[in-house]
Coordinates of C-alpha atoms and ligand atoms in Angstrom, one line a residue:
Chain V
X676 CA 13.4 50.9 -87.5
X677 CA 9.7 51.5 -87.9
X678 CA 9.0 48.8 -85.3
X679 CA 11.2 50.6 -82.7
X680 CA 9.5 53.9 -83.5
X681 CA 6.1 52.2 -83.2
X682 CA 7.1 50.9 -79.8
X683 CA 8.4 54.2 -78.6
X684 CA 5.1 55.8 -79.4
X685 CA 3.3 53.0 -77.6
X686 CA 5.6 53.1 -74.7
X687 CA 5.2 56.9 -74.2
X688 CA 1.4 56.6 -74.5
X689 CA 1.3 53.8 -71.9
X690 CA 3.7 55.9 -69.8
X691 CA 1.1 58.7 -69.4
X692 CA -1.3 56.1 -68.0
X693 CA 1.3 54.6 -65.8
X694 CA 2.0 57.9 -64.3
X695 CA -1.6 58.1 -63.2
X696 CA -1.4 54.5 -61.9
X697 CA 1.4 55.6 -59.6
X698 CA 0.2 59.1 -58.6
X699 CA -2.5 57.9 -56.2
X700 CA 0.0 55.6 -54.4
X701 CA 2.6 58.4 -54.3
X702 CA 0.0 60.7 -52.7
X703 CA -0.7 58.3 -49.9
X704 CA 3.0 57.7 -49.4
X705 CA 3.6 61.4 -49.1
X706 CA 0.6 62.5 -47.1
X707 CA -0.5 59.6 -44.9
X708 CA 3.0 57.9 -44.9
X709 CA 1.4 54.6 -45.7
X710 CA 2.7 52.2 -48.4
X711 CA -0.6 51.0 -49.8
X712 CA 0.2 47.5 -50.8
X713 CA -3.3 47.1 -52.1
X714 CA -3.2 50.0 -54.6
X715 CA -3.0 47.6 -57.5
X716 CA -5.8 45.5 -56.1
X717 CA -8.0 48.6 -55.7
X718 CA -7.2 49.5 -59.3
X719 CA -8.4 46.0 -60.4
X720 CA -11.4 46.3 -58.2
X721 CA -12.3 49.4 -60.1
X722 CA -12.0 47.4 -63.4
X723 CA -14.5 44.9 -62.0
X724 CA -16.8 47.6 -60.7
X725 CA -16.8 49.0 -64.2
X726 CA -17.4 45.5 -65.7
X727 CA -20.5 45.2 -63.4
X728 CA -21.8 48.6 -64.2
X729 CA -21.4 48.0 -67.9
X730 CA -23.2 44.7 -67.6
X731 CA -26.0 46.1 -65.5
X732 CA -26.6 49.4 -67.4
X733 CA -25.5 48.4 -70.9
X734 CA -23.0 51.3 -70.8
X735 CA -19.6 51.6 -72.4
X736 CA -16.5 51.6 -70.2
X737 CA -16.1 55.4 -70.3
X738 CA -19.7 56.1 -69.2
X739 CA -19.2 53.6 -66.3
X740 CA -16.7 56.1 -64.8
X741 CA -19.5 58.3 -63.5
X742 CA -20.3 55.4 -61.1
X743 CA -16.8 54.0 -60.7
X744 CA -15.2 57.2 -59.6
X745 CA -17.6 58.1 -56.7
X746 CA -17.8 54.5 -55.6
X747 CA -14.0 54.3 -55.4
X748 CA -13.9 57.6 -53.5
X749 CA -16.3 56.3 -50.9
X750 CA -14.4 53.0 -50.6
X751 CA -11.2 54.9 -50.1
X752 CA -12.6 57.3 -47.5
X753 CA -14.3 54.5 -45.5
X754 CA -11.3 52.2 -45.5
X755 CA -9.0 55.1 -44.3
X756 CA -11.4 56.4 -41.7
X757 CA -12.6 53.2 -40.2
X758 CA -9.5 51.1 -40.4
X759 CA -6.2 52.7 -41.4
X760 CA -6.6 55.8 -39.2
X761 CA -7.0 53.5 -36.2
X762 CA -3.6 51.9 -36.6
X763 CA -1.6 55.0 -37.8
X764 CA -0.3 55.8 -34.3
X765 CA 1.2 52.4 -33.9
X766 CA 4.2 52.8 -36.1
X767 CA 4.9 51.9 -39.7
X768 CA 4.2 48.1 -39.7
X769 CA 0.5 47.9 -38.7
X770 CA -0.8 50.1 -41.5
X771 CA 1.4 48.1 -44.0
X772 CA -0.1 44.9 -42.7
X773 CA -3.6 46.3 -42.9
X774 CA -3.1 47.2 -46.6
X775 CA -1.7 43.8 -47.2
X776 CA -4.8 42.4 -45.7
X777 CA -6.9 44.5 -48.1
X778 CA -5.0 43.1 -51.0
X779 CA -5.8 39.5 -50.0
X780 CA -9.4 40.3 -49.2
X781 CA -10.0 42.1 -52.5
X782 CA -8.4 39.3 -54.5
X783 CA -10.4 36.6 -52.9
X784 CA -13.7 38.5 -53.0
X785 CA -13.1 39.1 -56.8
X786 CA -12.3 35.5 -57.2
X787 CA -15.5 34.5 -55.4
X788 CA -17.8 36.8 -57.4
X789 CA -16.1 36.8 -60.8
X790 CA -14.1 33.5 -61.0
X791 CA -10.5 33.5 -62.2
X792 CA -11.4 34.0 -65.8
X793 CA -9.9 36.7 -67.9
X794 CA -12.1 39.8 -68.2
X795 CA -12.0 42.8 -70.5
X796 CA -13.9 46.1 -70.7
X797 CA -14.7 46.0 -74.4
X798 CA -15.1 48.9 -76.7
X799 CA -14.8 49.1 -80.4
X800 CA -12.2 51.9 -80.0
X801 CA -9.6 49.3 -79.0
X802 CA -9.3 48.2 -82.7
X803 CA -9.0 51.7 -84.1
X804 CA -5.8 53.4 -84.9
X805 CA -4.5 56.5 -86.7
X806 CA -2.0 55.8 -89.5
X807 CA 1.1 58.0 -89.3
X808 CA 3.0 56.3 -92.1
X809 CA 2.8 53.0 -93.9
X810 CA 4.1 51.0 -90.9
X811 CA 3.5 53.3 -88.0
X812 CA 0.1 53.7 -86.4
X813 CA -1.1 55.3 -83.2
X814 CA -3.6 53.0 -81.4
X815 CA -6.5 55.3 -80.5
X816 CA -7.2 53.6 -77.1
X817 CA -3.5 54.1 -76.1
X818 CA -3.8 57.7 -77.0
X819 CA -7.0 58.1 -75.0
X820 CA -5.5 56.3 -72.0
X821 CA -2.5 58.6 -72.1
X822 CA -4.5 61.7 -72.3
X823 CA -6.8 60.5 -69.5
X824 CA -3.7 59.7 -67.4
X825 CA -2.1 63.1 -68.0
X826 CA -5.4 64.8 -67.3
X827 CA -5.7 63.0 -64.0
X828 CA -2.3 64.3 -63.0
X829 CA -3.0 67.8 -64.1
X830 CA -6.3 67.9 -62.3
X831 CA -4.8 66.5 -59.2
X832 CA -2.0 69.1 -59.3
X833 CA -4.5 71.9 -59.8
X834 CA -6.7 70.6 -56.9
X835 CA -3.7 70.4 -54.5
X836 CA -2.5 74.0 -55.4
X837 CA -5.7 75.8 -55.7
X838 CA -8.3 74.5 -53.3
X839 CA -8.5 75.0 -49.5
X840 CA -8.8 71.2 -49.2
X841 CA -5.7 70.7 -51.3
X842 CA -3.8 73.3 -49.3
X843 CA -4.9 71.5 -46.1
X844 CA -3.8 68.2 -47.5
X845 CA -0.3 69.7 -48.3
X846 CA -0.1 71.3 -44.9
X847 CA -1.0 68.0 -43.2
X848 CA 1.7 66.3 -45.3
X849 CA 4.3 68.9 -44.2
X850 CA 3.4 68.8 -40.5
X851 CA 0.3 67.0 -39.3
X852 CA 0.6 68.3 -35.8
X853 CA 0.8 72.0 -36.8
X854 CA -2.1 71.3 -39.3
X855 CA -4.3 70.3 -36.3
X856 CA -3.4 73.5 -34.5
X857 CA -4.8 75.3 -37.6
X858 CA -8.1 73.5 -37.1
X859 CA -7.6 70.8 -39.7
X860 CA -9.1 67.4 -38.8
X861 CA -6.3 65.3 -40.0
X862 CA -8.1 62.0 -39.8
X863 CA -10.8 63.3 -42.1
X864 CA -8.1 64.8 -44.3
X865 CA -6.4 61.4 -44.6
X866 CA -9.8 60.0 -45.5
X867 CA -10.3 62.5 -48.3
X868 CA -6.7 61.9 -49.5
X869 CA -7.3 58.2 -49.7
X870 CA -10.6 58.8 -51.4
X871 CA -8.9 60.9 -54.0
X872 CA -6.1 58.3 -54.4
X873 CA -8.9 55.7 -55.0
X874 CA -10.5 58.0 -57.6
X875 CA -7.2 57.9 -59.5
X876 CA -7.2 54.1 -59.1
X877 CA -10.7 54.1 -60.5
X878 CA -10.0 56.0 -63.6
X879 CA -6.8 54.1 -64.3
X880 CA -8.4 50.8 -63.5
X881 CA -11.0 51.4 -66.2
X882 CA -8.3 52.4 -68.8
X883 CA -6.3 49.3 -67.9
X884 CA -9.3 47.2 -68.1
X885 CA -10.0 48.4 -71.7
X886 CA -6.4 48.0 -72.8
X887 CA -5.5 44.6 -71.2
X888 CA -7.1 41.5 -69.9
X889 CA -7.5 41.5 -66.1
X890 CA -8.0 38.8 -63.5
X891 CA -8.7 39.0 -59.8
X892 CA -5.0 38.5 -59.3
X893 CA -3.8 41.3 -61.6
X894 CA -3.3 43.7 -58.8
X895 CA 0.4 42.9 -58.2
X896 CA 1.3 43.8 -61.8
X897 CA -0.1 47.3 -61.2
X898 CA 1.3 47.6 -57.7
X899 CA 4.8 47.1 -59.2
X900 CA 4.1 49.8 -61.8
X901 CA 2.8 52.2 -59.2
X902 CA 5.7 51.4 -57.0
X903 CA 8.2 52.0 -59.8
X904 CA 6.6 55.3 -60.7
X905 CA 6.7 56.4 -57.1
X906 CA 10.4 55.4 -56.7
X907 CA 11.5 56.8 -60.0
X908 CA 9.6 60.0 -59.7
X909 CA 10.3 60.7 -56.0
X910 CA 7.7 60.5 -53.3
X911 CA 5.1 63.2 -53.3
X912 CA 6.2 64.9 -56.5
X913 CA 3.3 65.1 -58.9
X914 CA 5.5 66.2 -61.9
X915 CA 8.1 63.6 -61.0
X916 CA 5.4 61.0 -61.3
X917 CA 4.6 62.1 -64.8
X918 CA 8.2 61.8 -66.0
X919 CA 8.6 58.5 -64.2
X920 CA 5.5 57.1 -65.9
X921 CA 7.0 58.0 -69.3
X922 CA 10.4 56.5 -68.5
X923 CA 8.8 53.3 -67.2
X924 CA 6.4 52.9 -70.1
X925 CA 9.2 53.4 -72.6
X926 CA 11.6 51.0 -70.9
X927 CA 8.9 48.3 -70.8
X928 CA 7.6 48.6 -74.3
X929 CA 10.9 49.4 -76.1
X930 CA 12.8 46.8 -74.1
X931 CA 10.1 44.3 -74.8
X932 CA 10.3 45.1 -78.5
X933 CA 14.1 44.5 -78.5
X934 CA 14.3 41.5 -76.2
X935 CA 10.9 39.9 -76.8
X936 CA 7.5 40.6 -75.3
X937 CA 7.8 38.0 -72.6
X938 CA 10.6 40.2 -71.1
X939 CA 8.4 43.3 -70.7
X940 CA 7.7 42.9 -67.0
X941 CA 11.2 41.8 -66.2
X942 CA 12.6 44.9 -67.9
X943 CA 10.3 47.0 -65.8
X944 CA 11.6 45.3 -62.6
X945 CA 15.2 45.8 -63.7
X946 CA 14.6 49.6 -64.3
X947 CA 13.1 49.8 -60.8
X948 CA 16.0 47.9 -59.3
X949 CA 18.6 50.1 -61.0
X950 CA 16.8 53.2 -59.8
X951 CA 16.6 52.0 -56.2
X952 CA 20.4 51.4 -56.3
X953 CA 21.4 54.6 -58.1
X954 CA 19.0 57.2 -56.9
X955 CA 16.7 55.8 -54.2
X956 CA 15.2 59.2 -53.4
X957 CA 13.8 59.5 -57.0
X958 CA 14.5 62.0 -59.7
X959 CA 12.3 64.7 -58.3
X960 CA 12.3 64.2 -54.6
X961 CA 11.2 67.3 -52.6
Chain B
X815 CA -13.6 89.9 -15.0
X816 CA -14.8 86.6 -16.5
X817 CA -12.5 83.7 -16.2
X818 CA -11.8 82.3 -19.7
X819 CA -9.5 79.5 -18.7
X820 CA -9.5 77.3 -15.6
X821 CA -6.7 74.8 -15.1
X822 CA -7.3 72.5 -12.2
X823 CA -4.9 70.0 -10.6
X824 CA -3.2 69.3 -14.0
X825 CA -1.0 66.2 -14.3
X826 CA 0.8 65.5 -17.6
X827 CA 3.3 62.8 -18.5
X828 CA 5.1 61.7 -21.7
X829 CA 4.6 58.0 -21.4
X830 CA 5.9 57.2 -17.9
X831 CA 7.9 60.4 -17.6
X832 CA 5.9 62.7 -15.4
X833 CA 6.4 66.4 -16.3
X834 CA 3.5 68.5 -14.8
X835 CA 1.8 67.8 -11.5
X836 CA -0.8 69.5 -9.3
X837 CA -0.8 72.6 -11.5
X838 CA -3.8 74.9 -11.1
X839 CA -4.4 78.5 -12.2
X840 CA -7.0 80.7 -13.9
X841 CA -6.8 83.3 -16.7
X842 CA -9.1 86.2 -16.9
X843 CA -10.5 87.3 -20.2
X844 CA -8.4 89.9 -22.1
X845 CA -5.5 89.6 -19.7
X846 CA -2.0 88.5 -20.4
X847 CA -0.6 85.8 -18.2
X848 CA 3.1 85.4 -18.3
X849 CA 4.6 82.0 -17.6
X850 CA 8.3 81.9 -16.6
X851 CA 10.6 79.2 -15.4
X852 CA 13.9 77.6 -16.1
X853 CA 14.6 75.2 -19.0
X854 CA 12.8 71.9 -18.5
X855 CA 10.3 73.3 -16.0
X856 CA 7.4 72.2 -18.2
X857 CA 6.4 75.4 -19.9
X858 CA 6.1 74.0 -23.4
X859 CA 4.4 70.9 -21.9
X860 CA 1.8 73.2 -20.5
X861 CA 1.3 74.6 -24.0
X862 CA 0.9 71.1 -25.3
X863 CA -1.7 70.3 -22.7
X864 CA -3.6 73.4 -23.4
X865 CA -3.5 73.0 -27.2
X866 CA -4.4 69.3 -27.0
X867 CA -1.2 67.8 -28.3
X868 CA -0.8 65.8 -25.1
X869 CA -3.8 64.7 -23.0
X870 CA -3.3 65.0 -19.2
X871 CA -3.7 61.9 -17.2
X872 CA -5.3 63.8 -14.4
X873 CA -6.9 67.2 -13.8
X874 CA -9.2 69.3 -15.9
X875 CA -8.9 72.2 -18.4
X876 CA -12.1 74.3 -18.8
X877 CA -12.0 76.9 -21.6
X878 CA -14.8 79.4 -22.2
X879 CA -17.2 77.3 -20.1
X880 CA -16.4 74.0 -21.8
X881 CA -14.4 71.1 -20.4
X882 CA -11.8 70.6 -23.1
X883 CA -9.5 68.3 -21.2
X884 CA -9.8 65.5 -23.7
X885 CA -10.6 67.4 -26.9
X886 CA -8.4 67.1 -30.0
X887 CA -6.2 70.0 -31.1
X888 CA -8.3 70.8 -34.1
X889 CA -11.5 71.0 -32.0
X890 CA -9.7 73.3 -29.6
X891 CA -8.6 75.4 -32.4
X892 CA -12.1 75.8 -33.7
X893 CA -13.2 76.5 -30.2
X894 CA -10.8 79.5 -30.0
X895 CA -7.4 78.4 -28.8
X896 CA -4.4 79.4 -31.0
X897 CA -0.8 78.4 -30.3
X898 CA 2.7 79.1 -31.6
X899 CA 5.7 76.9 -31.4
X900 CA 8.9 77.8 -29.6
X901 CA 10.8 76.6 -32.6
X902 CA 8.7 77.7 -35.6
X903 CA 7.2 75.0 -37.7
X904 CA 5.7 76.6 -40.7
X905 CA 4.3 74.5 -43.5
X906 CA 7.6 74.7 -45.4
X907 CA 6.3 73.8 -48.8
X908 CA 3.4 76.3 -48.7
X909 CA 3.7 80.0 -49.3
X910 CA 3.3 82.5 -46.5
X911 CA -0.1 83.3 -47.8
X912 CA -1.1 79.6 -48.0
X913 CA 0.1 79.0 -44.5
X914 CA -2.2 81.6 -43.1
X915 CA -5.0 80.6 -45.5
X916 CA -5.2 77.1 -44.0
X917 CA -5.7 78.6 -40.5
X918 CA -8.3 81.0 -41.8
X919 CA -10.2 78.4 -43.7
X920 CA -10.2 75.6 -41.1
X921 CA -9.8 77.4 -37.8
X922 CA -13.1 79.2 -38.3
X923 CA -15.9 78.3 -40.6
X924 CA -16.0 81.2 -43.0
X925 CA -17.0 82.0 -46.6
X926 CA -14.3 82.0 -49.2
X927 CA -14.1 85.8 -49.5
X928 CA -13.9 86.2 -45.7
X929 CA -11.1 83.7 -45.5
X930 CA -9.0 85.7 -47.9
X931 CA -9.8 88.9 -46.2
X932 CA -8.8 87.4 -42.9
X933 CA -5.5 86.1 -44.3
X934 CA -4.6 89.6 -45.7
X935 CA -5.6 91.2 -42.5
X936 CA -3.3 89.1 -40.3
X937 CA -0.4 89.2 -42.7
X938 CA -0.6 93.0 -42.7
X939 CA -0.8 93.2 -38.9
X940 CA 2.3 90.9 -38.6
X941 CA 4.3 92.8 -41.2
X942 CA 4.4 89.7 -43.5
X943 CA 2.1 90.9 -46.3
X944 CA 5.0 91.8 -48.6
X945 CA 6.3 88.3 -48.3
X946 CA 2.9 86.6 -49.0
X947 CA 4.2 84.6 -52.0
X948 CA 7.5 83.5 -50.4
X949 CA 7.7 79.8 -49.7
X950 CA 7.7 79.5 -45.9
X951 CA 10.7 77.3 -45.9
X952 CA 12.9 80.2 -47.0
X953 CA 11.9 82.7 -44.3
X954 CA 14.4 84.1 -41.7
X955 CA 13.9 83.2 -38.1
X956 CA 12.1 86.5 -37.3
X957 CA 9.7 86.1 -40.1
X958 CA 9.1 82.5 -39.1
X959 CA 8.2 83.7 -35.6
X960 CA 5.9 86.3 -37.2
X961 CA 4.3 83.6 -39.3
X962 CA 3.7 81.4 -36.2
X963 CA 1.7 84.3 -34.8
X964 CA 0.0 85.2 -38.1
X965 CA -1.1 81.6 -38.6
X966 CA -2.5 81.3 -35.1
X967 CA -4.3 84.7 -35.4
X968 CA -5.9 83.5 -38.7
X969 CA -7.8 81.0 -36.7
X970 CA -9.4 83.9 -34.7
X971 CA -8.4 82.7 -31.3
X972 CA -10.0 84.0 -28.1
X973 CA -6.9 82.6 -26.2
X974 CA -3.5 82.9 -27.8
X975 CA -0.6 80.7 -26.5
X976 CA 2.8 82.2 -27.2
X977 CA 5.8 79.9 -26.6
X978 CA 9.0 81.9 -26.3
X979 CA 8.4 84.1 -29.2
X980 CA 11.6 86.1 -28.3
X981 CA 13.9 83.1 -28.0
X982 CA 16.8 83.1 -30.5
X983 CA 16.2 86.6 -31.8
X984 CA 18.6 89.6 -31.7
X985 CA 17.7 92.6 -29.4
X986 CA 16.4 94.6 -32.3
X987 CA 14.3 91.7 -33.5
X988 CA 13.0 91.1 -29.9
X989 CA 11.9 94.7 -29.9
X990 CA 9.8 94.1 -33.1
X991 CA 8.2 91.0 -31.6
X992 CA 7.4 92.9 -28.4
X993 CA 5.6 95.6 -30.4
X994 CA 3.6 92.9 -32.1
X995 CA 2.5 91.5 -28.8
X996 CA 1.7 94.9 -27.5
X997 CA -0.5 95.4 -30.5
X998 CA -2.2 92.0 -29.8
X999 CA -2.9 93.0 -26.2
X1000 CA -4.7 96.1 -27.6
X1001 CA -7.0 93.9 -29.6
X1002 CA -8.4 92.4 -26.4
X1003 CA -7.3 88.9 -27.0
X1004 CA -6.4 86.8 -24.0
X1005 CA -2.8 85.7 -24.0
X1006 CA -0.7 83.1 -22.2
X1007 CA 2.9 84.1 -22.8
X1008 CA 5.8 81.9 -22.0
X1009 CA 9.3 83.4 -21.9
X1010 CA 12.4 81.8 -20.5
X1011 CA 14.2 85.1 -20.1
X1012 CA 12.0 87.2 -17.9
X1013 CA 13.3 90.6 -18.7
X1014 CA 11.8 90.4 -22.2
X1015 CA 8.2 90.5 -21.0
X1016 CA 8.9 92.6 -18.0
X1017 CA 5.9 94.7 -17.3
X1018 CA 3.8 93.6 -20.3
X1019 CA 1.9 91.0 -18.3
X1020 CA -1.1 91.3 -16.0
X1021 CA -0.2 88.2 -13.9
X1022 CA 2.8 86.1 -13.7
X1023 CA 3.1 82.4 -13.0
X1024 CA 6.5 80.8 -12.3
X1025 CA 6.8 77.1 -13.0
X1026 CA 9.5 75.0 -11.5
X1027 CA 10.0 71.3 -11.9
X1028 CA 6.5 70.8 -13.3
X1029 CA 4.4 72.7 -10.9
X1030 CA 3.3 76.3 -10.0
X1031 CA 5.9 77.8 -7.7
X1032 CA 4.4 81.2 -7.3
X1033 CA 1.6 83.2 -8.9
X1034 CA 0.5 86.8 -8.7
X1035 CA 1.1 90.4 -9.9
X1036 CA 4.4 90.7 -11.8
X1037 CA 6.1 93.0 -9.3
X1038 CA 5.3 90.6 -6.5
X1039 CA 6.4 87.5 -8.3
X1040 CA 9.6 89.1 -9.7
X1041 CA 10.6 90.3 -6.2
X1042 CA 9.9 87.0 -4.6
X1043 CA 12.6 84.8 -3.1
X1044 CA 11.3 81.8 -4.9
X1045 CA 11.9 83.3 -8.4
X1046 CA 15.3 84.6 -7.3
X1047 CA 16.3 81.1 -6.2
X1048 CA 15.0 79.4 -9.3
X1049 CA 16.8 81.8 -11.6
X1050 CA 20.0 82.2 -9.6
X1051 CA 22.0 79.8 -11.6
X1052 CA 20.3 80.6 -14.9
X1053 CA 20.8 84.4 -15.0
X1054 CA 24.5 84.0 -14.5
X1055 CA 24.9 81.9 -17.7
Ligands
ADP1331 N1 7.8 64.9 -26.3 C1 8.5 64.6 -25.1 N2 8.7 63.4 -24.7 C2 9.4 63.1 -23.5 N3 9.8 64.1 -22.7 C3 9.6 65.3 -23.1 C4 9.0 65.7 -24.3 N4 8.9 67.1 -24.4 C5 9.5 67.5 -23.2 N5 9.9 66.5 -22.5 C6 10.6 66.6 -21.2 O1 9.7 67.3 -20.3 C7 10.4 68.2 -19.5 C8 9.8 69.6 -19.7 O2 10.0 70.0 -21.0 P1 9.4 71.4 -21.6 O3 7.9 71.4 -21.3 O4 9.8 71.5 -23.0 O5 10.1 72.5 -20.7 P2 10.3 74.0 -20.9 O6 9.5 74.4 -22.1 O7 9.9 74.6 -19.7 O8 11.8 74.2 -21.2 C9 11.8 68.2 -19.9 O9 12.5 67.3 -18.9 C10 11.8 67.5 -21.2 O10 13.0 66.8 -21.4
MG1332 MG1 9.9 75.3 -23.9

């Protein structure tokens, strides 16, 4: 019983982070109408950027965020404006292929510079936990990752509702042609949206890198998580993303606890599959 | 009077489907040009070409001394062209206030306080202020039409393009929209006003242009155009519907 309770706690905490893993992809789905197949790879790229920053500056992973976040924004903006925007008018497939290309390029660049070895963003916090009872403990790093994930989503929601740029992004998402008639430069807006999406990938990439081993090829794992969160939550719904993250995290960890840890990923896929069949528009679609 | 818009030998097509050809006309500052013509004549297409949503394959559009033929819609907006849609297209997920705010913030480079003041001003002048916090997707057709105008006004246009603002409204509602347009005329803004049913705009225009099958059929003072045989022929079948 305690073991189940323990995994529920862990699953929920992980879920908060998963929500933030998915929210950036959901945004781009909703606003630019691109399925960013490289979202997971960008996330892992951020883990490696953090690793490099930590090595060069002697910083801890959290401090590295002050470099990782702006770097990821710039990467996102440039990628969108110089490449994705150019193929947007040619239908759905070309942008999809371009993001697939990014995925391959990122993986191979990381392989070239960092080898295929397992990496980790180390911090002593990983070993700390708060005892709730004799057998139940809250791992501190899971708690931090969850709070950071939830904070990312709350800040994003605030930005979208309360800033002119956020309103322009939502307007563009509703009707990009009418937005242009209001003076909104939509290509630039897409660039900013992708930059913000990459900022979320940056933050979550660092949290993931602290919690788990990562490799140049880890992107696909996080792409699936992001995809699941988008599908369960409903495209473009920030609150839906949050609930979806919790559901997915719970299913993975609790399922893994019951069936064995090796089944964790499989259980995630099965939840995703069931969701796609039962309610493909997501729980909270607009 | 200064010419604010000059359209010269305009040719517009959607892909291979040619819609406008050899269309030329001028608009003088602070005047109202009415554009009439049967369904499918190319009136909305002319709006698209002037607002930058389609780029002509031949001809030029000069606005306020600048050749804007190939400029993007957002550049034209900031340059001073505002436009409404025949079938309103508000940002459905945004409130009425937010809809207008986007135009005020992006259509003209303003300080934050000026943007909000502008939004309040246009909402008041279009009788939408009470509905500021309503989500635009829930508005009635009349209010949607008002919002189209409010949103365009928020960008502070020198030239306002109105595409069939009266279409689909009841007589009483048409009357309200007419009053709004009369008010706009009073502000000195230049207007190109498309209407399918001519009676609606009647004498409110300074000049009238009748389009038929994608080109200018006749242009001149409203009385002269309305009395012409050309317009009578074009509208013969239509008016009986
Ligand atoms: N986006 C489009 N793609 C292809 N053809 C179009 C498009 N918009 C309008 N048309 C065609 O162009 C012609 C003129 O349409 P439009 O400009 O809407 O006329 P009006 O506003 O005078 O009724 C019509 O034959 C219409 O079918
Ligand atoms: Mg029309």
